[in-house]
Every structure is written in C-alpha cells, then in structure tokens.
PDB file of C-alpha atoms in Angstrom:
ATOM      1  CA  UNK A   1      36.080  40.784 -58.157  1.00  0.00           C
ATOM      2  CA  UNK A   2      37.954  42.766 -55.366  1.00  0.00           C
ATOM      3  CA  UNK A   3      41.079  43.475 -57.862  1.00  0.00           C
ATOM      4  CA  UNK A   4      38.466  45.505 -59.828  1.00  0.00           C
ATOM      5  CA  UNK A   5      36.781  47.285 -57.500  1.00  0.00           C
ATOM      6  CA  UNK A   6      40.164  48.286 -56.300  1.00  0.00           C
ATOM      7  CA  UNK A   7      41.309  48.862 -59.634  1.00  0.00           C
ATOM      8  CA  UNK A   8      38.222  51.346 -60.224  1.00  0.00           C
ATOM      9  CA  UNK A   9      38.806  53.098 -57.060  1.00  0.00           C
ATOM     10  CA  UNK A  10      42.003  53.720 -58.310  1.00  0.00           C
ATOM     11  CA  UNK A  11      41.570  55.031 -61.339  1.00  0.00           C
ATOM     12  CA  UNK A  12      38.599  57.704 -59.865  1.00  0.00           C
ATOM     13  CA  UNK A  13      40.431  58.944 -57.458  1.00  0.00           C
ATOM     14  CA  UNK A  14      43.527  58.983 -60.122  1.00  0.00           C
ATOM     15  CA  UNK A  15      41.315  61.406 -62.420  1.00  0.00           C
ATOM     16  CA  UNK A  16      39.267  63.337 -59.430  1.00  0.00           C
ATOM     17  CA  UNK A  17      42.787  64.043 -58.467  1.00  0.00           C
ATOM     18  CA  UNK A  18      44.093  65.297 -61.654  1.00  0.00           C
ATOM     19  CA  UNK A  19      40.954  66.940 -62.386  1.00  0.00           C
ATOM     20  CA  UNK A  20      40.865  69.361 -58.992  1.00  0.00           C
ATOM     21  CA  UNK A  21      44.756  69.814 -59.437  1.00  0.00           C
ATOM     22  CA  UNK A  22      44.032  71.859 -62.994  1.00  0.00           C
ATOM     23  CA  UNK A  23      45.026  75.199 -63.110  1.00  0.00           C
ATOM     24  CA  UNK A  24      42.565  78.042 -62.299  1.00  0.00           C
ATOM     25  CA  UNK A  25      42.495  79.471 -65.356  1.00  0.00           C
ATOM     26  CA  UNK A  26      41.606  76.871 -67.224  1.00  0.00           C
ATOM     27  CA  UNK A  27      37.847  76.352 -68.107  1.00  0.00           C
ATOM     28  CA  UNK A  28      35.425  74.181 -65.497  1.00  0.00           C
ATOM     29  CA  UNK A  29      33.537  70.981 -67.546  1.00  0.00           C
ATOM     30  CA  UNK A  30      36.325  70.214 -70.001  1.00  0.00           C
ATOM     31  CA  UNK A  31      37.058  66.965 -67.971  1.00  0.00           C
ATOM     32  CA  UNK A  32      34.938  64.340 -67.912  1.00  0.00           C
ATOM     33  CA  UNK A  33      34.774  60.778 -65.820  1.00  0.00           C
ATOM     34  CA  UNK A  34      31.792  58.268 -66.332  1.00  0.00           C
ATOM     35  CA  UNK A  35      30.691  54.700 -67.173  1.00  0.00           C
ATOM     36  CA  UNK A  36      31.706  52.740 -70.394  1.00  0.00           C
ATOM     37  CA  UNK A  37      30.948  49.638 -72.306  1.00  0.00           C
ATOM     38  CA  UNK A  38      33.483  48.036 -74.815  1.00  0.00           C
ATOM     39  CA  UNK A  39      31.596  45.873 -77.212  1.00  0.00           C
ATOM     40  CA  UNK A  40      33.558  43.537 -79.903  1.00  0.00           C
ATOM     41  CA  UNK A  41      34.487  39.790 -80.607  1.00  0.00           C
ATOM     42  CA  UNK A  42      31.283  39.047 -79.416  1.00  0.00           C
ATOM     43  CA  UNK A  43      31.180  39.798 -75.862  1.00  0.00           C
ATOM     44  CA  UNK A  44      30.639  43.632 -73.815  1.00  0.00           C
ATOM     45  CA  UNK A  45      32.159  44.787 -70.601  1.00  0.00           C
ATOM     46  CA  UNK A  46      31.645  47.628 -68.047  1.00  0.00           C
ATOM     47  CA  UNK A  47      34.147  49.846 -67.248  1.00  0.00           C
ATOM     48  CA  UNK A  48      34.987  54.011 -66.704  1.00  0.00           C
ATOM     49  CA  UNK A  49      36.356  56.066 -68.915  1.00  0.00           C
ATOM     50  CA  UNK A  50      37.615  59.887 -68.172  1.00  0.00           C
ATOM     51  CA  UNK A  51      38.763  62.854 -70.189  1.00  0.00           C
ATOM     52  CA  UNK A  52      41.537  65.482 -68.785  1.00  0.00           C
ATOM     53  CA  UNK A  53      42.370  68.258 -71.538  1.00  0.00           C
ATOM     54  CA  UNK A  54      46.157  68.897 -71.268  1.00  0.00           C
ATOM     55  CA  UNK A  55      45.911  71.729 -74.267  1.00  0.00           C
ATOM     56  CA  UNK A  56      43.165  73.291 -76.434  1.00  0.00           C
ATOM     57  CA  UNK A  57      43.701  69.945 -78.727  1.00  0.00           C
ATOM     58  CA  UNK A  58      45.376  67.436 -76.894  1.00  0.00           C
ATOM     59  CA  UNK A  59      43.497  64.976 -73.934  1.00  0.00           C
ATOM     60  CA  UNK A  60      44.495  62.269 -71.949  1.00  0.00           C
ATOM     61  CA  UNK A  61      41.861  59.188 -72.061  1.00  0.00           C
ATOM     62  CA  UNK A  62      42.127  56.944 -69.067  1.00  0.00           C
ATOM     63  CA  UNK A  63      40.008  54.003 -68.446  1.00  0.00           C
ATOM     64  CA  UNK A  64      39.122  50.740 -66.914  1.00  0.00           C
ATOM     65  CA  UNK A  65      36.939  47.503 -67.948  1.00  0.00           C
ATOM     66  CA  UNK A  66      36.552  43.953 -66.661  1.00  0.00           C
ATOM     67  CA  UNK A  67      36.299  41.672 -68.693  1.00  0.00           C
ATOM     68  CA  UNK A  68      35.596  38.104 -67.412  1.00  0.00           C
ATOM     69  CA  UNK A  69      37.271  38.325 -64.408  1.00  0.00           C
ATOM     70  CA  UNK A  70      39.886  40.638 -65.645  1.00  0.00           C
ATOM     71  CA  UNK A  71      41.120  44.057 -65.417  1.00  0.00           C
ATOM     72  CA  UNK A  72      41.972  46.213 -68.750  1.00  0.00           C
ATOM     73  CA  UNK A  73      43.865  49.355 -67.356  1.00  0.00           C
ATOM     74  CA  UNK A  74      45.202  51.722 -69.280  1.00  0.00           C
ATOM     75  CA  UNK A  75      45.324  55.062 -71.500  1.00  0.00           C
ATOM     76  CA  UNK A  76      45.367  57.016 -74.751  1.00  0.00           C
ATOM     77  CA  UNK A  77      46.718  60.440 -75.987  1.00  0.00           C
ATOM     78  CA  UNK A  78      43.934  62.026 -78.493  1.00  0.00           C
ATOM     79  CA  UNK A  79      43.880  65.140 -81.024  1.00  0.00           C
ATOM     80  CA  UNK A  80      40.708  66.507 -80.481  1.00  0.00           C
ATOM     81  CA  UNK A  81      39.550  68.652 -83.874  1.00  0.00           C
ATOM     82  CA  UNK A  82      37.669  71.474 -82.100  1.00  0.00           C
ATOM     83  CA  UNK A  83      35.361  73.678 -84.375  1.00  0.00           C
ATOM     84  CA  UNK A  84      36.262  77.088 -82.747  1.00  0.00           C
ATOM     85  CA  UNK A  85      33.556  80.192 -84.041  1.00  0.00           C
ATOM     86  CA  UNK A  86      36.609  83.102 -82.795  1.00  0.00           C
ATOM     87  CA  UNK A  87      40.072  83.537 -82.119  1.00  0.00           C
ATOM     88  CA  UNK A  88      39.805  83.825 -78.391  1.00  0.00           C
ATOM     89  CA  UNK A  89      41.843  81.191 -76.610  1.00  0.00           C
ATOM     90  CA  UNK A  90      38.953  80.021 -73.996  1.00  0.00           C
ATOM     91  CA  UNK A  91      36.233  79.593 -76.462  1.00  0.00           C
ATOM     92  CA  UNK A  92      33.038  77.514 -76.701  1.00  0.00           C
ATOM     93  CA  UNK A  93      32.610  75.484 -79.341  1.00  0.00           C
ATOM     94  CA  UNK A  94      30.875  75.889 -82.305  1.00  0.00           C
ATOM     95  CA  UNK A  95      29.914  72.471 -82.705  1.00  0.00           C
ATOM     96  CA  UNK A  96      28.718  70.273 -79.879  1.00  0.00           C
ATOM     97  CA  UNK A  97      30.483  67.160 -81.621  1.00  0.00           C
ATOM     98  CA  UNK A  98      34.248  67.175 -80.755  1.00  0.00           C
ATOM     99  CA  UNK A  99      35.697  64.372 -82.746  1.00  0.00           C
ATOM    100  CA  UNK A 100      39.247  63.137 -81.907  1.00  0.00           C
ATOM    101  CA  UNK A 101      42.045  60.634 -83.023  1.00  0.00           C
ATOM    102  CA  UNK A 102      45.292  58.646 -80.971  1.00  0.00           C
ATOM    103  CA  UNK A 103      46.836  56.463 -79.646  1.00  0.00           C
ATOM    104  CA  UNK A 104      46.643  54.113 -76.645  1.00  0.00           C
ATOM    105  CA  UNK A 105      48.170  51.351 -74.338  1.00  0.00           C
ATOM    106  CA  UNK A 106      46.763  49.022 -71.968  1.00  0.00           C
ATOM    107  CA  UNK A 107      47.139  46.256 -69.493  1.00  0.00           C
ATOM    108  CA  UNK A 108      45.291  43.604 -69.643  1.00  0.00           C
ATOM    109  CA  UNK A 109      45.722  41.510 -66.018  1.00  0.00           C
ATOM    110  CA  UNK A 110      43.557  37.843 -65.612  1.00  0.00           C
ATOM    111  CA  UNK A 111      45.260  35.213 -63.256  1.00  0.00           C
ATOM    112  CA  UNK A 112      48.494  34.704 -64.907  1.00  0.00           C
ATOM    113  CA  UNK A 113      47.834  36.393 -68.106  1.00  0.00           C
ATOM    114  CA  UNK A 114      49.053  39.731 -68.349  1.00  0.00           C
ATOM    115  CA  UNK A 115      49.198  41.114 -72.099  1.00  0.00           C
ATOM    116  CA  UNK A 116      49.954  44.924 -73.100  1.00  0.00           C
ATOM    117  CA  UNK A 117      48.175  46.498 -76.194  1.00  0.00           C
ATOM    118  CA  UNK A 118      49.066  49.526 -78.406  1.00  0.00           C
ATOM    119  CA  UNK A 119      46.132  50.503 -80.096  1.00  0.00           C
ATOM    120  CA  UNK A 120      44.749  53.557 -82.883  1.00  0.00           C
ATOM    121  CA  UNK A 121      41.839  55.451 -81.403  1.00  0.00           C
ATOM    122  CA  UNK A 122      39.609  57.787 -82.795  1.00  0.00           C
ATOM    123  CA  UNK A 123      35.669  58.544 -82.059  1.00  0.00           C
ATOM    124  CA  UNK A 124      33.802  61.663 -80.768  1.00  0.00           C
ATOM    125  CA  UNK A 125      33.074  63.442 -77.880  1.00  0.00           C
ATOM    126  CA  UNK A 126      28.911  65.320 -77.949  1.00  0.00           C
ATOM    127  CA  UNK A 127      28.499  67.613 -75.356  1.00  0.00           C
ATOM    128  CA  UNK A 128      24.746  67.273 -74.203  1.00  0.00           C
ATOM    129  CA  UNK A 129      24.989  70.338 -71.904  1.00  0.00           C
ATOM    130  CA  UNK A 130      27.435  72.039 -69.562  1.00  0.00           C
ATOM    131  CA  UNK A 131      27.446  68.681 -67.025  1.00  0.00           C
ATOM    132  CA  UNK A 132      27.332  65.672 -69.306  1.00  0.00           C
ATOM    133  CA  UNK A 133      29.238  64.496 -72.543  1.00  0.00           C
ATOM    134  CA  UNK A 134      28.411  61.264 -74.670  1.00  0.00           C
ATOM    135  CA  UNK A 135      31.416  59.338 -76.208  1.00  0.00           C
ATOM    136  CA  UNK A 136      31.674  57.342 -78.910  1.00  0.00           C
ATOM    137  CA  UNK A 137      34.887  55.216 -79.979  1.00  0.00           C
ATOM    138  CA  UNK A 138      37.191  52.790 -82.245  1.00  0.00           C
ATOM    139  CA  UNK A 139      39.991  50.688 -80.957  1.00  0.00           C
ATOM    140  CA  UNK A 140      41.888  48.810 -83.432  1.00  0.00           C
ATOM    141  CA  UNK A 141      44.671  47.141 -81.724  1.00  0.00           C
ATOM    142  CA  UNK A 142      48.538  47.038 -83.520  1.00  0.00           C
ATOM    143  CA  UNK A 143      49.730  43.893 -81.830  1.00  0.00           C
ATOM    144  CA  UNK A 144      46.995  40.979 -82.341  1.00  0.00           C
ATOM    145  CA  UNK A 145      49.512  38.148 -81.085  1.00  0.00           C
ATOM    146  CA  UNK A 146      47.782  37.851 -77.872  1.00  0.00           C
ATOM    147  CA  UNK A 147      43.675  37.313 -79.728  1.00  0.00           C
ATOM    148  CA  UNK A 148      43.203  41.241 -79.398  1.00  0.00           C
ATOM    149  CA  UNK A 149      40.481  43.125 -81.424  1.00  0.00           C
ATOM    150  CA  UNK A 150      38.968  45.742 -82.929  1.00  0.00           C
ATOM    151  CA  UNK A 151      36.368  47.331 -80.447  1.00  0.00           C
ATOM    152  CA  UNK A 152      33.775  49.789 -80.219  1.00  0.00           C
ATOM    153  CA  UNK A 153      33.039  51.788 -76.692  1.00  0.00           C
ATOM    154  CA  UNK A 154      30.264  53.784 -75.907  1.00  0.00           C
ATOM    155  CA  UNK A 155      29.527  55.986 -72.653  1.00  0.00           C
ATOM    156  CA  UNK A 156      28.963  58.653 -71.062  1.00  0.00           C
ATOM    157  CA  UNK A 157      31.057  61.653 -68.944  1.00  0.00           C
ATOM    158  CA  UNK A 158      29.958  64.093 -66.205  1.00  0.00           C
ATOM    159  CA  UNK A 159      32.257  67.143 -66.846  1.00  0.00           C
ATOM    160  CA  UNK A 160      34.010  69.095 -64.149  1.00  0.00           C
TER     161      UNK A 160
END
C-alpha cells in the first residue's frame, strides 16, 4: 500500500509539474488530472488519469491504478478529432465531445511480477464546463502473453 501512494504522488506532482510548465500562450483548462476506474476481466480498480495537450491534436495520457496490491504505471499518445467551428488556431470547440485514438504502454509492478503492455486506445473526452471533463475509454492490449485484457476506464478530469 505505501508503493502506491508513493506511486500516485508521483505521478501528480509529474503532471502538476508539466501542467504549470506550459507555455503562456497556450489556452488554460486543456489539461486535465482526476480519478479513474479500469473495469474488465471481472474485477475494477482505482487509479488517476491526466491529460496534457502537446498540439491542437495530439495529448499525452498518463495514469496510475492498483490493482490488488499492484501498481499499473504508465502512458499513451492520443489523436484527439477536434470539431473546430473557425479557422482560428485557439478555438473552442464546437462540440463538447472530443473523441480520440492511440497508443499506450504500461508497467505493471506486484511483488516479483513486473510485465509491460502495449496497448490501442481510443474513447472520448466531454467537457462538462470550463473546470471539469468526463472520460470515457478502450484498452485492448497487443501482447496477451502475460493474462492481459481488454478494459474499459471511466473518470473524470479537473482542467487547468
């Protein structure tokens, strides 16, 4: 139990970090950090999961869950399909529904088991209002030698 509470004191401070190191042009409440549940193979687990747009299409994803006693670590690199309504480069959207598709890796750590994980990602981002952003997900891993599988996460961001 301490590995993951220093594990997800690591990876907040990682993203408020990145997240107050952004350029000042670029626009506040496109990154978001919040809580997370993974669901799949029959079980759930808790974890954070953030948002920091690199580009007007591109994000980096990272996150954290414990599972049983374990700590999944890791990341994914997104396309996000924004519905623009203009040609100006800092633009709202015209949808509030933001979906996106990637790639990620993780590292999975529980007593001596340590397993890595590329995975396909795609889901949605819906921004509520100008502070929070729900997130919806599908993880469908490449390597299932190690028993991983397909999983859905659900949460929740608060966007600075």
């Amino acid at each position: 139990m301490k590995n993951n509470a220093i594990a997800l004191a690591l990876i907040c401070s990682s993203v408020a970090a990145i997240g107050f190191s952004t350029p000042a042009k670029a626009e506040m409440g496109k990154n978001s950090i919040g809580p997370s549940v993974s669901f799949g193979g029959g079980s759930s687990n808790f974890g954070v999961d953030s948002k920091i747009e690199i580009s007007d299409n591109f994000s980096l994803r990272p996150f954290a869950y414990f599972p049983n006693g374990g700590t999944d670590l890791g990341t994914a690199i997104t396309y996000d399909f924004k519905n623009t309504n203009d040609g100006y480069r800092y633009r709202r959207a015209s949808s509030p529904i933001t979906p996106f598709i990637g790639s990620s890796v993780s590292f999975f750590n529980s007593g001596n088991t340590n397993i890595t994980t590329v995975s396909l990602v795609g889901g949605a981002d819906f921004e509520v209002n100008d502070s929070i952003q729900l997130k919806a997900g599908v993880v469908v891993p490449l390597n299932k030698d190690a028993g991983q599988i397909t999983g859905v996460t659900v949460g929740a961001g608060f966007r600075f």
